[in-house]
Short mmCIF file of C-alpha atoms in Angstrom, two decimals:
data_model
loop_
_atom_site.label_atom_id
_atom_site.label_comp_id
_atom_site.label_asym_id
_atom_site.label_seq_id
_atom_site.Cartn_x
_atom_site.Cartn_y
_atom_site.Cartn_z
CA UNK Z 1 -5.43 2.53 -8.01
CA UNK Z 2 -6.70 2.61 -4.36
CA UNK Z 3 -5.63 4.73 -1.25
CA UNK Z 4 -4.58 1.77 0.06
CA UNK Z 5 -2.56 0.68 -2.26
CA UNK Z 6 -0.43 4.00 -2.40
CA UNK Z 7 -0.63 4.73 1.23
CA UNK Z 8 3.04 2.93 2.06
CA UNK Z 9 5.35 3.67 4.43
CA UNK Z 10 7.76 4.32 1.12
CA UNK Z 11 5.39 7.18 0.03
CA UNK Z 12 5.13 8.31 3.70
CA UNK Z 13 8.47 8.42 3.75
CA UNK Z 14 8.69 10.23 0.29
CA UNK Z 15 5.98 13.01 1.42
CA UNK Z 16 7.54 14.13 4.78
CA UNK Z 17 11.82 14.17 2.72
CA UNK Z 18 9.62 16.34 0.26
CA UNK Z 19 7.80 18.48 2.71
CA UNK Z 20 11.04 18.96 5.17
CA UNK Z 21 13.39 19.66 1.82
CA UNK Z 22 10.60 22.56 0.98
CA UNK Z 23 10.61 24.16 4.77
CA UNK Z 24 14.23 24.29 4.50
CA UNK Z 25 14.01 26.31 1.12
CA UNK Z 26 13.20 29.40 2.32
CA UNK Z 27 10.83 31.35 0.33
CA UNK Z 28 9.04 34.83 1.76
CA UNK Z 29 6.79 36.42 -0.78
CA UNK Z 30 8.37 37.40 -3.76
CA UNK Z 31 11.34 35.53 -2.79
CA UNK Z 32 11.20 32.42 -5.34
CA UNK Z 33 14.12 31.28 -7.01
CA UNK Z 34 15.41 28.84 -4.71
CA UNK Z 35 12.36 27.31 -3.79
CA UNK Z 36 11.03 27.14 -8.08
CA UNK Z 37 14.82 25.68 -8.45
CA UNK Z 38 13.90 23.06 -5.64
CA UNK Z 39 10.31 22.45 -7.38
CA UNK Z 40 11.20 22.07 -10.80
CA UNK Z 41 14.22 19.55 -9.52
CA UNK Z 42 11.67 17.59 -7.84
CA UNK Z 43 9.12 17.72 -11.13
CA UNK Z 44 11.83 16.65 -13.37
CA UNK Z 45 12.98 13.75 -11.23
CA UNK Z 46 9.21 11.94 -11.96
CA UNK Z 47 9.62 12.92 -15.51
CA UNK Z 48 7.08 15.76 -15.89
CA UNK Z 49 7.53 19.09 -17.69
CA UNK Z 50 8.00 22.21 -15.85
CA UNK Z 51 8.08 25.74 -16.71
CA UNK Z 52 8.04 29.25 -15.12
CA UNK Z 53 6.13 31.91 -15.74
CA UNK Z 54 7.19 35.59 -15.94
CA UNK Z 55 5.49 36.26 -12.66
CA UNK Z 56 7.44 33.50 -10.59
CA UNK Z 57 4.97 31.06 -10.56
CA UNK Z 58 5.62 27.44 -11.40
CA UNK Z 59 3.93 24.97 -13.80
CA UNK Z 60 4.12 21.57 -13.85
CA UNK Z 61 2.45 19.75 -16.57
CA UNK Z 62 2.09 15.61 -16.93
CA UNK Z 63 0.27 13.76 -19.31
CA UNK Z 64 -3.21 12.55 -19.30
CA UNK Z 65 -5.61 9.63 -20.52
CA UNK Z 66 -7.69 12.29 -22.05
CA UNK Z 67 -7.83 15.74 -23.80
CA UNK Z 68 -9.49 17.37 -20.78
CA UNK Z 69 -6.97 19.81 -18.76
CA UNK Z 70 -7.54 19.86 -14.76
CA UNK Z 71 -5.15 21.67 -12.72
CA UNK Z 72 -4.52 21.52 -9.02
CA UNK Z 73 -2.75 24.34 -7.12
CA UNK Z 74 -1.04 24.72 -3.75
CA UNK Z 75 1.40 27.79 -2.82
CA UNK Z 76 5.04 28.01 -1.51
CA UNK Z 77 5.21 31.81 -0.49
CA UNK Z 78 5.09 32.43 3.03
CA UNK Z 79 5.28 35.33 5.45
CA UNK Z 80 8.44 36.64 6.42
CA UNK Z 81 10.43 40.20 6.90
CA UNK Z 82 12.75 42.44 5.36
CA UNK Z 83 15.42 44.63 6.83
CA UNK Z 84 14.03 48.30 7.04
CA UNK Z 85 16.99 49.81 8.40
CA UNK Z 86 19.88 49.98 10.85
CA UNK Z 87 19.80 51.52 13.88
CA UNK Z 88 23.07 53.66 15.36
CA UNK Z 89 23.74 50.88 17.57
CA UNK Z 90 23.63 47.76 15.03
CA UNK Z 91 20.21 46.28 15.44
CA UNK Z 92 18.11 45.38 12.48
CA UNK Z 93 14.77 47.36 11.97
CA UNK Z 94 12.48 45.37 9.85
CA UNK Z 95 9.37 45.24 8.04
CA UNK Z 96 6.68 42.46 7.77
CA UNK Z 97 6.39 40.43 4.87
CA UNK Z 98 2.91 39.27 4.61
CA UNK Z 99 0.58 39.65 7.50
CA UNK Z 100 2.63 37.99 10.12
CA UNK Z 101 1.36 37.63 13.54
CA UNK Z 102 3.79 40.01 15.46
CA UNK Z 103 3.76 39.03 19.02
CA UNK Z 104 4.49 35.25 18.10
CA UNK Z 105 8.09 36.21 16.58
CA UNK Z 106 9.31 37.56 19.80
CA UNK Z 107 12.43 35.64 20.81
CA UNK Z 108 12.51 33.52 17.30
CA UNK Z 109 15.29 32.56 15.01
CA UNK Z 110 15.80 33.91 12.04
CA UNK Z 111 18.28 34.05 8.86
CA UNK Z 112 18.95 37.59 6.97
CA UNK Z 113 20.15 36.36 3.23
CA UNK Z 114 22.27 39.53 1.87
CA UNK Z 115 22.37 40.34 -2.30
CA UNK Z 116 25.21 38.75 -2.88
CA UNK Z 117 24.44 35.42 -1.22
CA UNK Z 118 25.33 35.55 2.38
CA UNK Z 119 23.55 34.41 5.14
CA UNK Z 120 23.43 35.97 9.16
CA UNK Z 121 21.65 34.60 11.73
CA UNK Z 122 20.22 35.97 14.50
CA UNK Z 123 16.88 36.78 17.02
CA UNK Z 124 13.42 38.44 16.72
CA UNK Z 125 13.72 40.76 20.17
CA UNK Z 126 11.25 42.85 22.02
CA UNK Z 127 13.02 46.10 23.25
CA UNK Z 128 11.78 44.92 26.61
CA UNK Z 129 12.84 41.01 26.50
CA UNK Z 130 13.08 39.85 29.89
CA UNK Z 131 10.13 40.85 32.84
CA UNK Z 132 12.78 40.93 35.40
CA UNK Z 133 14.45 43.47 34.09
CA UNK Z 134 11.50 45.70 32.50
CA UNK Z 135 8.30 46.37 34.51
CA UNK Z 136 6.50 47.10 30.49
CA UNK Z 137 7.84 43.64 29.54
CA UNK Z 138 4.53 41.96 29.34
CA UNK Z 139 1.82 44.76 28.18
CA UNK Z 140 4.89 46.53 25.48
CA UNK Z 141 3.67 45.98 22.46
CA UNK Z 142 4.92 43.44 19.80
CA UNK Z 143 5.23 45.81 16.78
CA UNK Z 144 7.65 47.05 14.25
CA UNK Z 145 8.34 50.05 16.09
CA UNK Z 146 9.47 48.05 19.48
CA UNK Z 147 11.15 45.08 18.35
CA UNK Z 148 14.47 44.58 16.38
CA UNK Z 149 16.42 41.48 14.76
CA UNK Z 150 19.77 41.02 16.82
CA UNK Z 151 22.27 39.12 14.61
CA UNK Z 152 24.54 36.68 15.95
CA UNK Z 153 27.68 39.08 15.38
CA UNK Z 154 30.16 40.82 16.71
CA UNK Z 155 28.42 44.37 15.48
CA UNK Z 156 28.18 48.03 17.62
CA UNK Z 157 26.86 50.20 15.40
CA UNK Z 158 25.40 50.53 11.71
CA UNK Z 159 28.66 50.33 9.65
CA UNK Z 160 29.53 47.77 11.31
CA UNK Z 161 26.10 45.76 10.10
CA UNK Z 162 26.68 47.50 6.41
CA UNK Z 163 30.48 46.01 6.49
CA UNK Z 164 28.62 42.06 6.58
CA UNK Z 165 26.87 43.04 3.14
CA UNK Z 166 23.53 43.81 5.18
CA UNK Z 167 21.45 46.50 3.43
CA UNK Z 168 18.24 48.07 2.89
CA UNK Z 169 15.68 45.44 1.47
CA UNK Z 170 17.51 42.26 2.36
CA UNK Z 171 14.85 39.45 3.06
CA UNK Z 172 14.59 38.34 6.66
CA UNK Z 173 13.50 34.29 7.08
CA UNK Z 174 12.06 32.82 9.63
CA UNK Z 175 12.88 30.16 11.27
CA UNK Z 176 9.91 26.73 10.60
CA UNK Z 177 10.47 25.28 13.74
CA UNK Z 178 9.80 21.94 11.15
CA UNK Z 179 9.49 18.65 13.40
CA UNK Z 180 7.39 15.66 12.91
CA UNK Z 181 6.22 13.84 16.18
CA UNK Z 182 6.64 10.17 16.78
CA UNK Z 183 2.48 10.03 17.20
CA UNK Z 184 2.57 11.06 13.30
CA UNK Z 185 1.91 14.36 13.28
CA UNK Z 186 3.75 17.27 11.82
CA UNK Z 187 3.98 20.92 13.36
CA UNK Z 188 5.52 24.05 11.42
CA UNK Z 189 5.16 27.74 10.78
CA UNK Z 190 4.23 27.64 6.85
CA UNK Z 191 2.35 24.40 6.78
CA UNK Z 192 0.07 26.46 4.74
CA UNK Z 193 0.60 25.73 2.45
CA UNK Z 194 3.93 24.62 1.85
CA UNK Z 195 1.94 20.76 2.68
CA UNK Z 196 -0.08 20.63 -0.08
CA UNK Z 197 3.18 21.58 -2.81
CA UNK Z 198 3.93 18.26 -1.12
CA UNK Z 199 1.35 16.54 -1.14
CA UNK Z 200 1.08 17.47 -4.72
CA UNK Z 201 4.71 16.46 -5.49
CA UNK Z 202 4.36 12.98 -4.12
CA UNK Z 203 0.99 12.70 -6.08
CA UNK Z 204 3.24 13.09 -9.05
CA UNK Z 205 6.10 10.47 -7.52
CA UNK Z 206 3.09 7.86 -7.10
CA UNK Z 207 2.04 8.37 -10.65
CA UNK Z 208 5.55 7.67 -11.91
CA UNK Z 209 6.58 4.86 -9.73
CA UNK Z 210 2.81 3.10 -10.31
CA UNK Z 211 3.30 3.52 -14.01
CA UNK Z 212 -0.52 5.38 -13.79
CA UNK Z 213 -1.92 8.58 -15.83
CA UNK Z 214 -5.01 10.64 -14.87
CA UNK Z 215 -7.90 10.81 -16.55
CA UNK Z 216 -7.10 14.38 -17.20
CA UNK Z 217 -4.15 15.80 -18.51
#
């Protein structure tokens, strides 16, 4: 089986549903559940086995031509925060999940996903957002300790904030920005290396819908 043979607008088409379902899933580090539900949903569907392991990580296992075992990795954790506390006056102080590149979250979207299941929008904000308004807004720096998460909610003060569900330790996504361009190219936070699960997934969708095994199992 050639590249050319696989390389069809149907598996195009397969790899960027696949990629865009997996951007959507969010999945911070040591967040997993929803995105190994979405992964072993996909693994099933082209008829391979698929297990977890105690640590969170996902296995997917198909069969080979041979006894020899190769396996091929790719990562769906990404960077993301996770609500420190709340301040007197209902803003969200957070804390970084992963090494996150501060300065490029000011004025991005975001989801807070509570305990019990809820979800809260709302905005990455410097404490100096607009340069017409603050003479420090350019040179104040991006950090935990000058910006805040504003939720999209009618909210004054902390009880107000603990009222939604919102607490201590609640995961903080951020937004992917996910769009693919009409010149064929795709642009997201997370690409890395939430693009190779994919490209991995539709490597097992070929396999399946070509009727072809590896060499290796």
């Amino acid at each position: 089986m050639k590249a050319k043979d696989v390389y069809t607008e149907k598996y195009v088409n397969y790899f960027k549903d696949t990629l865009t379902r997996l951007m959507a899933t969010p999945s911070p580090s040591g967040y997993f559940r929803e995105v190994n539900a979405l992964l072993k949903e996909l693994a099933q569907k082209e008829n391979a086995r698929c297990t977890v392991s105690p640590k969170g990580t996902c296995e997917i296992f198909i069969q080979g031509k041979g006894k020899e075992t190769v396996g091929l990795s790719a990562h769906c954790d990404t960077l993301g925060a996770m609500v420190r506390s709340v301040s007197p006056s209902g803003e969200i102080m957070f804390a970084t999940v992963g090494g996150i590149i501060l300065p490029t979250l000011d004025g991005e979207y975001c989801r807070v996903r509570t305990r019990d299941g809820k979800t809260f929008t709302g905005t990455f904000l410097s404490r100096s957002p607009a340069i017409h308004v603050f003479d420090d807004c350019v040179t104040r720096k991006r950090d935990e300790k000058n910006m805040y998460v504003r939720l999209d909610e009618k909210v004054c003060c902390a009880d107000d904030v603990r009222r939604l569900g919102i607490r201590n330790g609640d995961y903080i996504f951020v937004d992917t920005k996910t769009e693919f361009t009409d010149s064929g190219f795709v642009k997201s936070r997370f690409l890395d290396d939430k693009a190779g699960a994919a490209e991995l997934l539709t490597v097992l969708h070929v396999l399946k819908e070509e009727k072809s095994f590896p060499k290796s199992r």
